[in-house]
Structures are given as C-alpha cells and as structure tokens.
Tab-separated table of C-alpha atoms and ligand atoms in Angstrom:
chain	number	residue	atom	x	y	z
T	263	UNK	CA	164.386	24.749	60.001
T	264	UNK	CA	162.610	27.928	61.121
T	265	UNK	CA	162.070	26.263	64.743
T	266	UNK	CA	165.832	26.336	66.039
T	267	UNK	CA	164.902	25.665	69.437
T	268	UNK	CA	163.741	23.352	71.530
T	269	UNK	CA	160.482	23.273	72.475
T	270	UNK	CA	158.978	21.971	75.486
T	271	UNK	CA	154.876	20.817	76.234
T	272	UNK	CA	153.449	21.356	79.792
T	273	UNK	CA	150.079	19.705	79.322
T	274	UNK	CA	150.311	16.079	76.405
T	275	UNK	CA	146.621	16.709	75.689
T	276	UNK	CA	144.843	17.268	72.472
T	277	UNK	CA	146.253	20.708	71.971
T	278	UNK	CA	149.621	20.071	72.234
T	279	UNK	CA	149.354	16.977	70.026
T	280	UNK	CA	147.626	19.268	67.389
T	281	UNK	CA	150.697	21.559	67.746
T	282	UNK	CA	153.009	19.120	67.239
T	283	UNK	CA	151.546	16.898	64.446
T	284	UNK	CA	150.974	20.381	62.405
T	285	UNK	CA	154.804	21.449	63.169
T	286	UNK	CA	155.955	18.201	62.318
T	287	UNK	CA	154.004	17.793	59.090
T	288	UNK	CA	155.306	21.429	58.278
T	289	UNK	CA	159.212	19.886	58.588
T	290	UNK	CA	159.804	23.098	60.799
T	291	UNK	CA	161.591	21.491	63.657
T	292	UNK	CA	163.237	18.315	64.602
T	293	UNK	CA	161.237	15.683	66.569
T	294	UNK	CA	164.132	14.586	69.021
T	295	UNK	CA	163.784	18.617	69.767
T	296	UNK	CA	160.057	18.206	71.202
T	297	UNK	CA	159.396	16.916	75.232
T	298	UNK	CA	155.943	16.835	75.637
T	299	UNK	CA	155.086	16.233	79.816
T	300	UNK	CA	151.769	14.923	81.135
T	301	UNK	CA	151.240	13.318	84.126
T	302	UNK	CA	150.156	9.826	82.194
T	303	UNK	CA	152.758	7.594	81.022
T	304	UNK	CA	150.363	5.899	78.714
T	305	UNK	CA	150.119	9.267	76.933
T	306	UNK	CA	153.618	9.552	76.773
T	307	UNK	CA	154.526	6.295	75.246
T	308	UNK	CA	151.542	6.963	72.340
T	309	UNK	CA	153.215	10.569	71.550
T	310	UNK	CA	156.520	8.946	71.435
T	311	UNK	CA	155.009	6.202	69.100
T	312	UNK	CA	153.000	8.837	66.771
T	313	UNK	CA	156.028	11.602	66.822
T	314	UNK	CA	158.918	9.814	67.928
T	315	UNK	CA	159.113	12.758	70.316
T	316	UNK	CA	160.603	12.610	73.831
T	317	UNK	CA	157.766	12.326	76.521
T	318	UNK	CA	158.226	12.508	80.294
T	319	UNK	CA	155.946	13.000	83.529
T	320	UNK	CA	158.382	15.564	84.800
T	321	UNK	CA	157.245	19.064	84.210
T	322	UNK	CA	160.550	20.404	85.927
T	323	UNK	CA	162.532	18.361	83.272
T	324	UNK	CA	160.514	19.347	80.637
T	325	UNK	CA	160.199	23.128	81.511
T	326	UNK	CA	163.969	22.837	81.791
T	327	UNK	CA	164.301	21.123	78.518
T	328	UNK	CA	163.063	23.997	76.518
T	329	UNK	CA	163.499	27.180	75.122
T	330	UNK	CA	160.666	27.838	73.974
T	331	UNK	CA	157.598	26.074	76.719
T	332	UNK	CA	153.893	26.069	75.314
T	333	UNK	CA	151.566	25.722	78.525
T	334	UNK	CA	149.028	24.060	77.217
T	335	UNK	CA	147.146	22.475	80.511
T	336	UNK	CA	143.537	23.095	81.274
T	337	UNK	CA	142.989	26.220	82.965
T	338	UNK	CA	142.531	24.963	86.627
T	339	UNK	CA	145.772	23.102	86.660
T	340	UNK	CA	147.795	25.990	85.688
T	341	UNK	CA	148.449	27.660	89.192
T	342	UNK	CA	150.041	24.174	90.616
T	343	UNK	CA	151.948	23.922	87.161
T	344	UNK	CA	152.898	27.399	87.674
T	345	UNK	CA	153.975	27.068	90.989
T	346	UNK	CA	155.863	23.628	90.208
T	347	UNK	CA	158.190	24.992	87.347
T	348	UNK	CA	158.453	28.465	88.074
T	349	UNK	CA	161.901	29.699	88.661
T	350	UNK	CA	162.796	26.353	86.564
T	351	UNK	CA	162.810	28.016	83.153
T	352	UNK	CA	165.880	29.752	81.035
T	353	UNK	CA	166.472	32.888	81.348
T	354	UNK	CA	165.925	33.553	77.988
T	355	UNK	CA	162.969	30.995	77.465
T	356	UNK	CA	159.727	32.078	75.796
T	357	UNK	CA	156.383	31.007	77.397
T	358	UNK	CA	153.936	30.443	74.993
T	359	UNK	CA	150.224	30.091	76.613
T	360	UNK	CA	147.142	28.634	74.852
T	361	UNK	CA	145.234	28.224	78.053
T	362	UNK	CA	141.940	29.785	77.646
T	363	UNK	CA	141.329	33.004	80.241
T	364	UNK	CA	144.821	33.059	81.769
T	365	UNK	CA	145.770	36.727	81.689
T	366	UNK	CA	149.932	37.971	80.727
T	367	UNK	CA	149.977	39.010	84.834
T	368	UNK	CA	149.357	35.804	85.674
T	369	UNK	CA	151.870	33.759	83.943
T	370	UNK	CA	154.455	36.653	84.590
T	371	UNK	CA	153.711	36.781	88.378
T	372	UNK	CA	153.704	32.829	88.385
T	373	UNK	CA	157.153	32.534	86.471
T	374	UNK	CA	158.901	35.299	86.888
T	375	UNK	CA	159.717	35.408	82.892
T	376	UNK	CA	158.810	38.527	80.557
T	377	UNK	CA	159.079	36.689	77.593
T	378	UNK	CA	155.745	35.690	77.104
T	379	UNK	CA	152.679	34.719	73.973
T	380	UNK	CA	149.148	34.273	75.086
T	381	UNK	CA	147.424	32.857	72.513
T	382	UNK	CA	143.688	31.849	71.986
T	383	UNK	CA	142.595	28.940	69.551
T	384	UNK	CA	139.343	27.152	69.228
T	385	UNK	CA	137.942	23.443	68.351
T	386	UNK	CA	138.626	23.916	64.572
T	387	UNK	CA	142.718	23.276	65.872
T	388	UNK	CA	142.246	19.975	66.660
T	389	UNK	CA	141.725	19.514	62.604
T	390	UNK	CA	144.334	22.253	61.802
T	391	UNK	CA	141.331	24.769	60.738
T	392	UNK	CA	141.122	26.487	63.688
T	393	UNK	CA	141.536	30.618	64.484
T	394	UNK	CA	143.947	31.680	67.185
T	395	UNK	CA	144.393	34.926	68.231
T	396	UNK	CA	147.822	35.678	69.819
T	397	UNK	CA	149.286	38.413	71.270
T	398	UNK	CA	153.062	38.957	72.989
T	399	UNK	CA	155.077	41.177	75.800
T	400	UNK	CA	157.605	43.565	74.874
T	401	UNK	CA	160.076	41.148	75.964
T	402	UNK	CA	159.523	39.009	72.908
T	403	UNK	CA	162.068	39.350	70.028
T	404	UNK	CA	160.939	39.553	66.741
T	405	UNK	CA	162.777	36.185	66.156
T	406	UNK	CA	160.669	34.598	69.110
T	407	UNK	CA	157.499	35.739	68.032
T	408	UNK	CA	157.876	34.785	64.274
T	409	UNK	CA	158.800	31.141	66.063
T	410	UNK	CA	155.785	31.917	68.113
T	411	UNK	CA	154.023	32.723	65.389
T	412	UNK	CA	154.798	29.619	63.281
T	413	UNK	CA	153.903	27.367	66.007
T	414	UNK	CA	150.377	28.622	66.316
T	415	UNK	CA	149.793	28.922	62.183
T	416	UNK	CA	150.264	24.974	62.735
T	417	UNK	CA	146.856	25.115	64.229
T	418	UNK	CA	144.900	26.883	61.464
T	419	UNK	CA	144.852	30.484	60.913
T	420	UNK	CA	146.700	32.854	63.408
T	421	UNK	CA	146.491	36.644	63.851
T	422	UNK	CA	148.748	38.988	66.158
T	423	UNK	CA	146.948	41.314	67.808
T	424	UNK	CA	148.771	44.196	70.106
T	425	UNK	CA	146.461	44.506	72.869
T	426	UNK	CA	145.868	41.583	75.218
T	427	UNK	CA	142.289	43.115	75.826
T	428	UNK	CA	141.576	41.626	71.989
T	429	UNK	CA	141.895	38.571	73.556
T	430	UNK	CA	138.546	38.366	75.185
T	431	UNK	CA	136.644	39.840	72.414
T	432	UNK	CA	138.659	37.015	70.599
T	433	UNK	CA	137.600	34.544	72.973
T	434	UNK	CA	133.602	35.548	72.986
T	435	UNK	CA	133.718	35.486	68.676
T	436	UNK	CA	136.337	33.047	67.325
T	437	UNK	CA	136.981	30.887	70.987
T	438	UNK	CA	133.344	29.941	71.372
T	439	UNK	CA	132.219	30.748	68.092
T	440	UNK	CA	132.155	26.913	67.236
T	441	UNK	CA	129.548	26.367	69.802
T	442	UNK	CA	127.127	29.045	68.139
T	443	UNK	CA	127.864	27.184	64.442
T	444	UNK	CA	126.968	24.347	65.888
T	445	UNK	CA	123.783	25.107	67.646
T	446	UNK	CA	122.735	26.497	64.315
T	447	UNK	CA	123.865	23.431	62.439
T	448	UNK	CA	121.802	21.304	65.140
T	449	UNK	CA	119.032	23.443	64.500
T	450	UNK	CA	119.053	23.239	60.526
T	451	UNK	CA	119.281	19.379	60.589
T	452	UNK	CA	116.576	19.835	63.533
T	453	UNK	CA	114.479	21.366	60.829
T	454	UNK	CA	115.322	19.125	58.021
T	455	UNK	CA	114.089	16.104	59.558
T	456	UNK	CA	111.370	17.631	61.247
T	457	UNK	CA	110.183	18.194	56.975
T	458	UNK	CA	111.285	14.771	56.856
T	459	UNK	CA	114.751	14.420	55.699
T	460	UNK	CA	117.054	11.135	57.253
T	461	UNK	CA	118.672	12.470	59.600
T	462	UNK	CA	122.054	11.302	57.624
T	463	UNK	CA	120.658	12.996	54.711
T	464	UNK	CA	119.839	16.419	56.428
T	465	UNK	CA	123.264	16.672	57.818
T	466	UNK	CA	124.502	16.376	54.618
T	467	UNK	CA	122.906	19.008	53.622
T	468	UNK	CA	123.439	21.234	56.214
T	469	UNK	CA	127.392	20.668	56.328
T	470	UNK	CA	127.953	21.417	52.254
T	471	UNK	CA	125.659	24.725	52.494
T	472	UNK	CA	127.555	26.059	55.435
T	473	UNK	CA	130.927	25.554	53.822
T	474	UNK	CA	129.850	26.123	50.170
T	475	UNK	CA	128.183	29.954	51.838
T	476	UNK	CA	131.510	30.018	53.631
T	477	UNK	CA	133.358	29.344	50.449
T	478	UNK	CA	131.672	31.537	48.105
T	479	UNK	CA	131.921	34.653	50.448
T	480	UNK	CA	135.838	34.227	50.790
T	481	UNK	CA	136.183	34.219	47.435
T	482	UNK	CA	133.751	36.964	46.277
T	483	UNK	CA	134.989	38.958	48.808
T	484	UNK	CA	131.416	40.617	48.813
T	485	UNK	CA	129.751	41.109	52.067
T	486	UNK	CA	127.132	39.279	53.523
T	487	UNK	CA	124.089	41.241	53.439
T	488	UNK	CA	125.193	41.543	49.831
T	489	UNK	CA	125.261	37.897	49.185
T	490	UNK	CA	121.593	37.281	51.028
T	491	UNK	CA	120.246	40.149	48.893
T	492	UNK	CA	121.204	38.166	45.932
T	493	UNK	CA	119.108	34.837	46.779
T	494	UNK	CA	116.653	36.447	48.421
T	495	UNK	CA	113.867	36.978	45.345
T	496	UNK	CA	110.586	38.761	46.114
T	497	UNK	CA	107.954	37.378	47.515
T	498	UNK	CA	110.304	34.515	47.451
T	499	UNK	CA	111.498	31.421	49.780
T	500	UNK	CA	114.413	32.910	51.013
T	501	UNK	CA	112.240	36.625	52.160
T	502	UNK	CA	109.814	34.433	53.773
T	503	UNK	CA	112.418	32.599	55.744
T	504	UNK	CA	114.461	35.890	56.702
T	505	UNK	CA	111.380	37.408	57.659
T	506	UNK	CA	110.536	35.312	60.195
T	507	UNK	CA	114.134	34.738	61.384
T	508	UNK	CA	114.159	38.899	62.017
T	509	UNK	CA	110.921	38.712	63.986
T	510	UNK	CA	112.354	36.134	66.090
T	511	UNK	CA	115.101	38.850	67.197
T	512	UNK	CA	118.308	36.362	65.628
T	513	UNK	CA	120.697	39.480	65.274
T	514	UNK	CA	119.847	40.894	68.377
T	515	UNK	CA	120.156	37.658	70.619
T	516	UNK	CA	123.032	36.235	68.560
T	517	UNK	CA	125.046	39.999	69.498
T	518	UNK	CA	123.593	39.768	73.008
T	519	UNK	CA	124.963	36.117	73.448
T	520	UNK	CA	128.510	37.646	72.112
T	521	UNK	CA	128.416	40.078	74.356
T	522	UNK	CA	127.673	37.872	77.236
T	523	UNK	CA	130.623	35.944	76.392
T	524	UNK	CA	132.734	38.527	76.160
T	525	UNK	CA	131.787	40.223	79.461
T	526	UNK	CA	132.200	36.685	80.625
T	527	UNK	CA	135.474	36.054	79.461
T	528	UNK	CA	136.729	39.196	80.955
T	529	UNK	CA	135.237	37.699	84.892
T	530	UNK	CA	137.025	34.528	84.395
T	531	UNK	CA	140.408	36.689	83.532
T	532	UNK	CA	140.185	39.046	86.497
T	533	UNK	CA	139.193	36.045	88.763
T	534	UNK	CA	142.010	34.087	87.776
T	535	UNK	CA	144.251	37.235	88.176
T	536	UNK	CA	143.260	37.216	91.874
W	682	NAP	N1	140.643	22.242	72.799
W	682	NAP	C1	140.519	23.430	72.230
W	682	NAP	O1	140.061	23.568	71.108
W	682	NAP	C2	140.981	24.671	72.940
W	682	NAP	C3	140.597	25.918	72.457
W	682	NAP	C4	141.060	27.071	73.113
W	682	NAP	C5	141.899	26.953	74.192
W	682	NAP	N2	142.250	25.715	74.642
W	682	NAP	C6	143.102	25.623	75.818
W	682	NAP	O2	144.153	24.712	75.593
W	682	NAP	C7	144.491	24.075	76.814
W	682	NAP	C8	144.594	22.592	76.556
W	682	NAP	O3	143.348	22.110	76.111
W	682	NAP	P1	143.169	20.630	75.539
W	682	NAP	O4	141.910	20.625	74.801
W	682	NAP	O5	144.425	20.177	74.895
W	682	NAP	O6	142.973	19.827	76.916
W	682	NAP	P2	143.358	18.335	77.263
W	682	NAP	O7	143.259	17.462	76.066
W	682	NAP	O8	142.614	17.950	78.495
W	682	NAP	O9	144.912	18.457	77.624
W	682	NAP	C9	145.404	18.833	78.877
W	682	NAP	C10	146.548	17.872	79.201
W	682	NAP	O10	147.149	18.283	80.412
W	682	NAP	C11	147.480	17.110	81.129
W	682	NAP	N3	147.656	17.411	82.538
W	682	NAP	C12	146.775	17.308	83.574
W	682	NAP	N4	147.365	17.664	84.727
W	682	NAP	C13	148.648	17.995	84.433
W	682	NAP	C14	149.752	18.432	85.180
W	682	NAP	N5	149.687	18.650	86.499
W	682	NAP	N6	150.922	18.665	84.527
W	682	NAP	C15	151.044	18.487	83.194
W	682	NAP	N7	150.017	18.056	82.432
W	682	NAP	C16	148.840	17.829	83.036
W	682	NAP	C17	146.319	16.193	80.866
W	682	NAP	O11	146.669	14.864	81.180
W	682	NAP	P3	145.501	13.816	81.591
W	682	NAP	O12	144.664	13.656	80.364
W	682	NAP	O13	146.245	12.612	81.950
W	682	NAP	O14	144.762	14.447	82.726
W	682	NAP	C18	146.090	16.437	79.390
W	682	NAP	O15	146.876	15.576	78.602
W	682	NAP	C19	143.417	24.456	77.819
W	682	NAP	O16	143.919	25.391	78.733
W	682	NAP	C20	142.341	25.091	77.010
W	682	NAP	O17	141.742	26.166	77.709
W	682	NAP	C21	141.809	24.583	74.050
C-alpha cells in the first residue's frame, strides 16, 4: 500500500470524507489506519459506519494518532485547532493543509513542525473531479510528498507547484473557478427558458454542451480561439452571438473578476498571517 502511515483528520467534514472515500476506493491505505476527529459524535459514528474508520472528538488523540495529519477545518476554526494540538504532533509528522487562505507561516508558527503541504482544491472534490493545487516545505521528503501527493490525486486532479505564491493565483482560477462556471451555466439556462425551453430541458442542454466543449478541447488539444473559429461561420449564429458577447466587455470583466480574486485571496492570507 503506497500510504504506510497513519493518517489522521482534524476537521470530519465533507473534505475529509472526500479524501477518504477516494483513498479508500484507491486500496492505498488501510481503514483501521484512518482517525478522522470532529467535534460531533453523530458524524463520527456515520464515518465509522461508511469507512469502518476510527472516529473520535479528540483532536489531541487524533493529532497524536497520526503521521501524516490533513487539517481540513474551515478556515476560522484553525487558530483554536492550532493552538489545541500544537506541540501534540510527531516529530516527524507531515501536516497536510487544505484549508483555503491559510499561509505555510501560519501553520509553522502555530505547530512548530516544518514538515508541511498546503494544498488548494475546489467543489469539483466533493465528486472526485476537482483541481488542487499543492505545494510543500523543504522539510518534506520526497517519500512524504509522493504520500502527499497521492492523498490529494484522490480528490481529482492535483498539481505541485514550487512557490506557495501559486497558491493564490490558484485559488482566484481553479478555487473559485466553479462559481464563475456556474454563473455562466445559470445564465445559459437563464436564456434558454427565457426562448422558452423547460427549465429541465434547458439545463440539459446547457450541462452536455459545457462538457462535450470541455471534452472535445482535451482531446484535440487545439486551443480555444481555434475551436470558436471553427463554428463560428460568417455572417453566421455563432458571429452574431460573439459579437455581442465582446461588446458587452466578457473578457475584460471575466479577467478583472480573476484578478479581484486573486488580489483578494492574497488580503485574506496576510490577514490571517497577522
Ligand atoms: N469544500 C470545498 O470544495 C473546498 C475547496 C477548497 C478548500 N476547502 C477547504 O477545506 C476545508 C474543509 O472544508 P469542508 O467543505 O470540508 O467544510 P466542512 O464540511 O464544514 O468540514 C469542516 C469540519 O470541521 C468540523 N469542525 C468544526 N469545528 C471543529 C473543531 N474545533 N475541531 C475539529 N473539527 C471541527 C466540522 O464539524 P461540524 O460540522 O460538527 O461543525 C466539520 O465536520 C476548509 O478549510 C475549506 O476552506 C474546501
């Protein structure tokens, strides 16, 4: 089994569960090896039931349990998890973060470990499509991160990166990415039934063209503005459509609201790290 560890949850929530039902399905550790903590024993007893892992409302225990500890609370519950199990960890345990905007410094200063993944997913996890972004301290082995890294490819697709700054331009594309796709998904079905499409029917729609656009530039490889020029005929549907879409400024307000994002990402990281 490529997981020879143990591996500890701080945080039972839908995360975590994604983790472990995609490491589980994958046969790459051992349930009995898995203590998931939250502070719900009704949680625990359904993980337990589901994964026949071991579940406790002890974050000490569990933090002590592991060698390898994915903090995977929300964001503002972090510093009082930090401060709870800090000190509590091996020495040579690997913290593995998912929480969204919690800088490197401020697990480190929290913890006192080096060893230590930040990683950023998105919604798409939950149904093991997702994109996470990960990156890891110096003080990770290259046996940790591939663990590290096989943990996180249970939630989709997963991509090292070396600079932890990637992790807020990560955060502003792939992190809240899903909430632009689906804003132009609502919009789309919006305008389907607005023609007057069911509202059943022009989600149908809607769904199979985004994934069957997605699909078809995977696997031509060919870029984009490639792929529009080909269905866009002159004097056609498709120019008539773009045109208006230009003159409505898309591009430019879909790069400003990435760039908000991003600049907001990085505020949320330097206020946490004070
Ligand atoms: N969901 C996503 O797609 C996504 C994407 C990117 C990043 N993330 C990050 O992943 C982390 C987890 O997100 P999630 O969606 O899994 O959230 P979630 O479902 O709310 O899970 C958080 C879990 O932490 C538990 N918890 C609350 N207080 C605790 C404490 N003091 N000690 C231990 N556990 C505690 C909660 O229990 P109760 O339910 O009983 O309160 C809950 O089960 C977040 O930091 C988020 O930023 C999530």
């Amino acid at each position: 089994m490529l997981l020879d560890t143990t591996l500890s949850f701080i945080g039972s929530g839908v995360m975590a569960e994604a983790i472990i039902k995609g490491i589980l399905a994958n046969n790459l550790i051992d349930p009995a090896r898995i203590t998931a903590s939250g502070p719900r024993p009704e949680r625990g007893q359904e993980l337990r039931g589901r994964y026949s892992v071991r579940a406790v409302t002890d974050n000490v225990a569990a933090a002590r349990a592991g060698r390898i500890i994915v903090l995977s609370v929300k964001p503002q519950v972090l510093p009082k998890v930090l401060a709870e199990i800090g000190g509590q960890t091996a020495p040579d345990a690997l913290i593995l973060s998912i929480v969204a905007g919690m800088r490197i410094s401020v697990i480190r200063r929290g913890l006192g470990a080096e060893a230590i993944v930040r990683a950023m997913p998105n919604t798409p996890a939950q149904v093991g499509r997702g994109m996470t972004v990960w990156t890891a301290t110096d003080a990770v082995s290259e046996d940790r991160r591939r663990q590290a890294q096989a943990i996180l490819a249970a939630l989709g697709k997963e991509l090292y990166v070396a600079d932890e700054n990637y992790l807020d331009m990560a955060t502003a594309l792939s992190g809240t990415g899903p909430a632009y796709v689906f804003l132009f998904m609502e919009a789309l079905i919006d305008a389907g039934v607005h023609m007057g499409f069911s509202r059943r029917v022009a989600q149908e729609l809607v769904y199979q063209t985004i994934e069957g656009a997605v699909a078809v530039a995977r696997e031509t490889g060919l870029h984009p503005t490639e792929l529009r020029n080909r269905v866009t005929s002159p004097g056609g549907t498709s120019a008539e459509a773009l045109y208006q879409l230009e003159k409505g400024g898309l591009r430019t307000v879909i790069s400003k609201a990435v760039w908000a994002a991003y600049q907001k990402s990085k505020l949320l990281g330097e206020l946490a790290e004070k």
